[in-house]
Amino acid sequence: AQTVTQSQPEMSVQEAETVTLSCTYDTSENNYYLFWYKQPPSRQMILVIRQEAYKQQNATENRFSVNFQKAAKSFSLKISDSQLGDTAMYFCAFRGKKSSGDKLTFGTGTRLAVRP
Amino acid sequence: NAGVTQTPKFRILKIGQSMTLQCTQDMNHNYMYWYRQDPGMGLKLIYYSVGAGITDKGEVPNGYNVSRSTTEDFPLRLELAAPSQTSVYFCASSYDVPGGRIQPQHFGDGTRLSIL
């Protein structure tokens, strides 16, 4: 079974600075997908960024980028120029194509607070 | 497009009561999912469906039932509500082609359910 670990329950960052949220996972699969979802106080689950394991290039979406280290099974999220609206819970999620079927496996989340 | 719509947004049940959480999507997605999110935790998959007439258990299916008679609708039924089912429930959908790229899941706004 796949597991996803987020070792930072809470993080804090000053507005306009950069913060990195860590995520590690365990899998025996070679082809899979990784996601970061944001959950603001409104409770919506919003897709931030996705990475396909067979792609070596790290995904980037505006101020959000990932550091994907396949051998280390690490998938960290970097938020540059942090904004107050980035305050939210962030969940790392894994989805494989074989043994895990079609389900997303989530980590326990990191609560990010952006300070003005 | 409305995306994924869940009703109700909030509900309080007494122990032993039953209810159905409604979920509908207008994106013609073939895959649909039900998750629960307990306080301070990530999402756990209850049931999922890869198409009309097909459902399968996720990680925590006990105490729940689902049906998928149409592509659009994927209701979740609680037959005998228990305090352990107090949680926030999310419905999600995606369009996936077997063997193709995995697509991100689109989430509803959630239903907060309390069992007293």
mmCIF file of C-alpha atoms in Angstrom:
data_model
loop_
_atom_site.group_PDB
_atom_site.id
_atom_site.type_symbol
_atom_site.label_atom_id
_atom_site.label_comp_id
_atom_site.label_asym_id
_atom_site.label_seq_id
_atom_site.Cartn_x
_atom_site.Cartn_y
_atom_site.Cartn_z
ATOM 1 C CA ALA A 1 0.000 0.000 0.000
ATOM 2 C CA GLN A 2 1.114 3.507 -0.727
ATOM 3 C CA THR A 3 1.802 5.947 2.091
ATOM 4 C CA VAL A 4 2.278 9.693 1.996
ATOM 5 C CA THR A 5 4.032 11.510 4.826
ATOM 6 C CA GLN A 6 3.993 15.212 5.558
ATOM 7 C CA SER A 7 6.271 15.748 8.524
ATOM 8 C CA GLN A 8 5.486 19.429 9.099
ATOM 9 C CA PRO A 9 2.076 19.855 10.779
ATOM 10 C CA GLU A 10 2.410 23.645 10.763
ATOM 11 C CA MET A 11 4.535 26.218 8.967
ATOM 12 C CA SER A 12 4.683 29.975 9.066
ATOM 13 C CA VAL A 13 6.158 32.423 6.574
ATOM 14 C CA GLN A 14 6.407 36.166 6.216
ATOM 15 C CA GLU A 15 4.516 37.706 3.345
ATOM 16 C CA ALA A 16 6.647 37.970 0.177
ATOM 17 C CA GLU A 17 9.111 35.339 1.390
ATOM 18 C CA THR A 18 9.603 31.784 0.180
ATOM 19 C CA VAL A 19 8.528 28.633 1.988
ATOM 20 C CA THR A 20 9.008 24.938 1.223
ATOM 21 C CA LEU A 21 6.598 22.231 2.333
ATOM 22 C CA SER A 22 7.944 18.709 2.423
ATOM 23 C CA CYS A 23 6.341 15.449 1.359
ATOM 24 C CA THR A 24 7.696 11.935 1.125
ATOM 25 C CA TYR A 25 5.943 8.840 -0.138
ATOM 26 C CA ASP A 26 6.436 5.137 -0.355
ATOM 27 C CA THR A 27 5.551 3.043 -3.366
ATOM 28 C CA SER A 28 6.800 0.120 -5.394
ATOM 29 C CA GLU A 29 5.344 1.514 -8.599
ATOM 30 C CA ASN A 30 7.412 3.193 -11.264
ATOM 31 C CA ASN A 31 4.669 5.164 -12.986
ATOM 32 C CA TYR A 32 2.532 7.403 -10.819
ATOM 33 C CA TYR A 33 1.333 10.940 -10.251
ATOM 34 C CA LEU A 34 1.838 13.347 -7.393
ATOM 35 C CA PHE A 35 -0.336 16.314 -6.505
ATOM 36 C CA TRP A 36 -0.420 19.217 -4.108
ATOM 37 C CA TYR A 37 -3.862 20.378 -3.053
ATOM 38 C CA LYS A 38 -4.676 23.540 -1.135
ATOM 39 C CA GLN A 39 -7.564 23.702 1.328
ATOM 40 C CA PRO A 40 -8.308 27.257 2.511
ATOM 41 C CA PRO A 41 -10.661 27.955 5.427
ATOM 42 C CA SER A 42 -13.533 27.800 2.959
ATOM 43 C CA ARG A 43 -12.843 24.047 2.918
ATOM 44 C CA GLN A 44 -12.586 23.749 -0.863
ATOM 45 C CA MET A 45 -9.943 21.372 -2.217
ATOM 46 C CA ILE A 46 -8.020 23.226 -4.893
ATOM 47 C CA LEU A 47 -5.412 21.610 -7.105
ATOM 48 C CA VAL A 48 -2.170 23.572 -6.896
ATOM 49 C CA ILE A 49 0.250 21.546 -8.976
ATOM 50 C CA ARG A 50 0.819 18.041 -10.337
ATOM 51 C CA GLN A 51 3.856 16.017 -11.308
ATOM 52 C CA GLU A 52 4.073 12.897 -13.447
ATOM 53 C CA ALA A 53 6.745 10.517 -12.220
ATOM 54 C CA TYR A 54 8.101 9.738 -15.667
ATOM 55 C CA LYS A 55 8.861 13.415 -16.271
ATOM 56 C CA GLN A 56 12.236 14.496 -14.938
ATOM 57 C CA GLN A 57 11.460 18.197 -15.201
ATOM 58 C CA ASN A 58 9.980 19.720 -12.077
ATOM 59 C CA ALA A 59 6.482 21.138 -12.508
ATOM 60 C CA THR A 60 5.921 24.878 -12.124
ATOM 61 C CA GLU A 61 2.706 26.896 -11.854
ATOM 62 C CA ASN A 62 3.372 30.610 -11.425
ATOM 63 C CA ARG A 63 4.631 31.076 -7.839
ATOM 64 C CA PHE A 64 4.372 27.362 -7.073
ATOM 65 C CA SER A 65 7.025 24.852 -7.999
ATOM 66 C CA VAL A 66 8.021 21.381 -6.898
ATOM 67 C CA ASN A 67 11.278 19.620 -6.200
ATOM 68 C CA PHE A 68 10.630 16.056 -7.309
ATOM 69 C CA GLN A 69 13.327 13.577 -6.291
ATOM 70 C CA LYS A 70 12.136 10.211 -7.582
ATOM 71 C CA ALA A 71 14.959 8.113 -6.133
ATOM 72 C CA ALA A 72 14.464 9.676 -2.711
ATOM 73 C CA LYS A 73 10.649 9.531 -3.090
ATOM 74 C CA SER A 74 10.418 13.169 -2.157
ATOM 75 C CA PHE A 75 8.017 15.775 -3.531
ATOM 76 C CA SER A 76 8.349 19.186 -1.875
ATOM 77 C CA LEU A 77 6.328 22.286 -2.727
ATOM 78 C CA LYS A 78 7.982 25.691 -2.921
ATOM 79 C CA ILE A 79 5.844 28.802 -2.682
ATOM 80 C CA SER A 80 7.638 31.954 -3.782
ATOM 81 C CA ASP A 81 6.579 35.511 -2.950
ATOM 82 C CA SER A 82 4.073 34.218 -0.369
ATOM 83 C CA GLN A 83 0.745 36.029 -0.244
ATOM 84 C CA LEU A 84 -1.852 36.253 2.510
ATOM 85 C CA GLY A 85 -4.206 34.248 0.312
ATOM 86 C CA ASP A 86 -1.790 31.322 0.456
ATOM 87 C CA THR A 87 -2.820 30.716 4.065
ATOM 88 C CA ALA A 88 -4.372 27.243 3.999
ATOM 89 C CA MET A 89 -3.873 23.549 4.644
ATOM 90 C CA TYR A 90 -1.727 21.930 1.991
ATOM 91 C CA PHE A 91 -2.084 18.251 1.180
ATOM 92 C CA CYS A 92 0.319 16.110 -0.763
ATOM 93 C CA ALA A 93 -1.346 13.236 -2.641
ATOM 94 C CA PHE A 94 -0.211 10.172 -4.570
ATOM 95 C CA ARG A 95 -1.997 8.282 -7.294
ATOM 96 C CA GLY A 96 -0.599 5.203 -8.935
ATOM 97 C CA LYS A 97 -1.736 3.358 -12.015
ATOM 98 C CA LYS A 98 -1.344 -0.220 -10.904
ATOM 99 C CA SER A 99 -1.596 -1.615 -7.397
ATOM 100 C CA SER A 100 -3.265 1.435 -5.902
ATOM 101 C CA GLY A 101 -6.006 1.341 -8.478
ATOM 102 C CA ASP A 102 -7.652 4.652 -9.031
ATOM 103 C CA LYS A 103 -7.515 6.218 -5.613
ATOM 104 C CA LEU A 104 -5.674 9.224 -4.285
ATOM 105 C CA THR A 105 -3.698 8.671 -1.103
ATOM 106 C CA PHE A 106 -3.367 11.841 0.946
ATOM 107 C CA GLY A 107 -0.879 12.962 3.536
ATOM 108 C CA THR A 108 -2.072 14.452 6.818
ATOM 109 C CA GLY A 109 -1.463 17.992 5.651
ATOM 110 C CA THR A 110 0.625 21.029 6.549
ATOM 111 C CA ARG A 111 -1.087 24.110 7.887
ATOM 112 C CA LEU A 112 0.580 27.194 6.377
ATOM 113 C CA ALA A 113 0.135 30.635 7.878
ATOM 114 C CA VAL A 114 1.343 33.669 5.940
ATOM 115 C CA ARG A 115 2.102 36.591 8.258
ATOM 116 C CA PRO A 116 1.550 40.168 7.089
ATOM 117 C CA ASN B 1 -20.446 24.810 -15.387
ATOM 118 C CA ALA B 2 -21.302 24.124 -11.762
ATOM 119 C CA GLY B 3 -18.613 21.439 -11.411
ATOM 120 C CA VAL B 4 -19.194 19.073 -8.478
ATOM 121 C CA THR B 5 -22.199 19.954 -6.316
ATOM 122 C CA GLN B 6 -22.798 18.455 -2.892
ATOM 123 C CA THR B 7 -25.908 18.763 -0.766
ATOM 124 C CA PRO B 8 -26.504 19.430 2.041
ATOM 125 C CA LYS B 9 -23.608 21.591 3.264
ATOM 126 C CA PHE B 10 -24.316 20.881 6.927
ATOM 127 C CA ARG B 11 -26.337 18.247 8.742
ATOM 128 C CA ILE B 12 -26.811 17.036 12.278
ATOM 129 C CA LEU B 13 -28.040 13.482 12.777
ATOM 130 C CA LYS B 14 -29.002 11.459 15.797
ATOM 131 C CA ILE B 15 -27.356 8.100 16.405
ATOM 132 C CA GLY B 16 -29.111 5.406 14.405
ATOM 133 C CA GLN B 17 -30.688 7.736 11.854
ATOM 134 C CA SER B 18 -30.013 7.338 8.163
ATOM 135 C CA MET B 19 -29.399 9.851 5.446
ATOM 136 C CA THR B 20 -28.103 10.267 1.924
ATOM 137 C CA LEU B 21 -25.434 12.746 0.915
ATOM 138 C CA GLN B 22 -26.024 13.885 -2.620
ATOM 139 C CA CYS B 23 -23.313 14.499 -5.208
ATOM 140 C CA THR B 24 -23.750 15.486 -8.813
ATOM 141 C CA GLN B 25 -21.321 16.631 -11.490
ATOM 142 C CA ASP B 26 -21.971 18.235 -14.851
ATOM 143 C CA MET B 27 -18.573 17.660 -16.444
ATOM 144 C CA ASN B 28 -19.380 14.224 -17.912
ATOM 145 C CA HIS B 29 -16.668 12.715 -15.751
ATOM 146 C CA ASN B 30 -16.607 8.928 -15.622
ATOM 147 C CA TYR B 31 -14.838 8.585 -12.265
ATOM 148 C CA MET B 32 -16.440 9.707 -9.025
ATOM 149 C CA TYR B 33 -15.244 9.401 -5.427
ATOM 150 C CA TRP B 34 -16.356 9.880 -1.857
ATOM 151 C CA TYR B 35 -13.840 10.893 0.812
ATOM 152 C CA ARG B 36 -14.105 11.707 4.478
ATOM 153 C CA GLN B 37 -11.861 14.150 6.280
ATOM 154 C CA ASP B 38 -11.548 13.870 10.033
ATOM 155 C CA PRO B 39 -10.220 16.852 12.037
ATOM 156 C CA GLY B 40 -6.533 17.490 11.414
ATOM 157 C CA MET B 41 -6.278 14.639 8.950
ATOM 158 C CA GLY B 42 -6.054 14.119 5.221
ATOM 159 C CA LEU B 43 -8.812 12.678 3.113
ATOM 160 C CA LYS B 44 -9.588 8.977 3.159
ATOM 161 C CA LEU B 45 -11.401 7.247 0.328
ATOM 162 C CA ILE B 46 -14.736 5.657 1.212
ATOM 163 C CA TYR B 47 -16.018 4.437 -2.167
ATOM 164 C CA TYR B 48 -15.377 5.198 -5.782
ATOM 165 C CA SER B 49 -16.931 4.520 -9.157
ATOM 166 C CA VAL B 50 -15.318 4.230 -12.578
ATOM 167 C CA GLY B 51 -18.607 4.571 -14.431
ATOM 168 C CA ALA B 52 -22.355 4.149 -14.220
ATOM 169 C CA GLY B 53 -23.274 0.834 -12.627
ATOM 170 C CA ILE B 54 -19.779 0.200 -11.243
ATOM 171 C CA THR B 55 -18.693 0.922 -7.678
ATOM 172 C CA ASP B 56 -15.826 -0.258 -5.513
ATOM 173 C CA LYS B 57 -14.695 0.046 -1.918
ATOM 174 C CA GLY B 58 -12.002 2.424 -0.851
ATOM 175 C CA GLU B 59 -10.026 2.535 2.364
ATOM 176 C CA VAL B 60 -12.870 3.102 4.861
ATOM 177 C CA PRO B 61 -16.144 1.736 3.406
ATOM 178 C CA ASN B 62 -17.742 0.286 6.546
ATOM 179 C CA GLY B 63 -21.041 1.915 7.470
ATOM 180 C CA TYR B 64 -21.603 3.394 4.016
ATOM 181 C CA ASN B 65 -23.237 2.435 0.752
ATOM 182 C CA VAL B 66 -23.164 3.987 -2.690
ATOM 183 C CA SER B 67 -24.853 3.627 -6.035
ATOM 184 C CA ARG B 68 -24.098 4.989 -9.494
ATOM 185 C CA SER B 69 -27.166 4.726 -11.675
ATOM 186 C CA THR B 70 -26.188 7.686 -13.864
ATOM 187 C CA THR B 71 -22.931 9.319 -14.921
ATOM 188 C CA GLU B 72 -23.859 12.532 -13.120
ATOM 189 C CA ASP B 73 -24.933 11.300 -9.690
ATOM 190 C CA PHE B 74 -23.096 9.415 -6.960
ATOM 191 C CA PRO B 75 -25.029 9.449 -3.673
ATOM 192 C CA LEU B 76 -23.518 8.223 -0.404
ATOM 193 C CA ARG B 77 -25.820 6.557 2.093
ATOM 194 C CA LEU B 78 -25.374 6.193 5.832
ATOM 195 C CA GLU B 79 -27.782 3.544 7.124
ATOM 196 C CA LEU B 80 -27.227 3.643 10.892
ATOM 197 C CA ALA B 81 -25.386 6.815 11.812
ATOM 198 C CA ALA B 82 -22.698 6.437 14.483
ATOM 199 C CA PRO B 83 -20.637 9.126 16.269
ATOM 200 C CA SER B 84 -17.518 7.812 14.506
ATOM 201 C CA GLN B 85 -19.015 9.008 11.230
ATOM 202 C CA THR B 86 -18.860 12.632 12.323
ATOM 203 C CA SER B 87 -16.667 14.134 9.641
ATOM 204 C CA VAL B 88 -16.514 16.329 6.577
ATOM 205 C CA TYR B 89 -17.413 14.453 3.428
ATOM 206 C CA PHE B 90 -16.073 15.354 0.014
ATOM 207 C CA CYS B 91 -17.247 14.158 -3.349
ATOM 208 C CA ALA B 92 -14.881 14.360 -6.300
ATOM 209 C CA SER B 93 -14.835 13.469 -9.970
ATOM 210 C CA SER B 94 -12.347 13.058 -12.783
ATOM 211 C CA TYR B 95 -12.241 11.985 -16.394
ATOM 212 C CA ASP B 96 -9.822 9.147 -16.879
ATOM 213 C CA VAL B 97 -9.090 6.980 -19.856
ATOM 214 C CA PRO B 98 -7.670 3.542 -18.973
ATOM 215 C CA GLY B 99 -3.980 3.560 -19.809
ATOM 216 C CA GLY B 100 -3.971 7.299 -20.375
ATOM 217 C CA ARG B 101 -2.710 10.188 -18.321
ATOM 218 C CA ILE B 102 -4.263 10.396 -14.892
ATOM 219 C CA GLN B 103 -6.369 13.529 -14.580
ATOM 220 C CA PRO B 104 -6.706 15.606 -11.413
ATOM 221 C CA GLN B 105 -9.823 15.198 -9.338
ATOM 222 C CA HIS B 106 -12.299 18.041 -9.009
ATOM 223 C CA PHE B 107 -13.819 18.379 -5.561
ATOM 224 C CA GLY B 108 -17.141 19.576 -4.239
ATOM 225 C CA ASP B 109 -17.312 22.013 -1.325
ATOM 226 C CA GLY B 110 -17.924 19.286 1.238
ATOM 227 C CA THR B 111 -20.685 18.305 3.658
ATOM 228 C CA ARG B 112 -20.096 18.758 7.369
ATOM 229 C CA LEU B 113 -21.910 15.955 9.186
ATOM 230 C CA SER B 114 -22.275 15.659 12.946
ATOM 231 C CA ILE B 115 -23.711 12.594 14.651
ATOM 232 C CA LEU B 116 -24.964 13.247 18.178
#
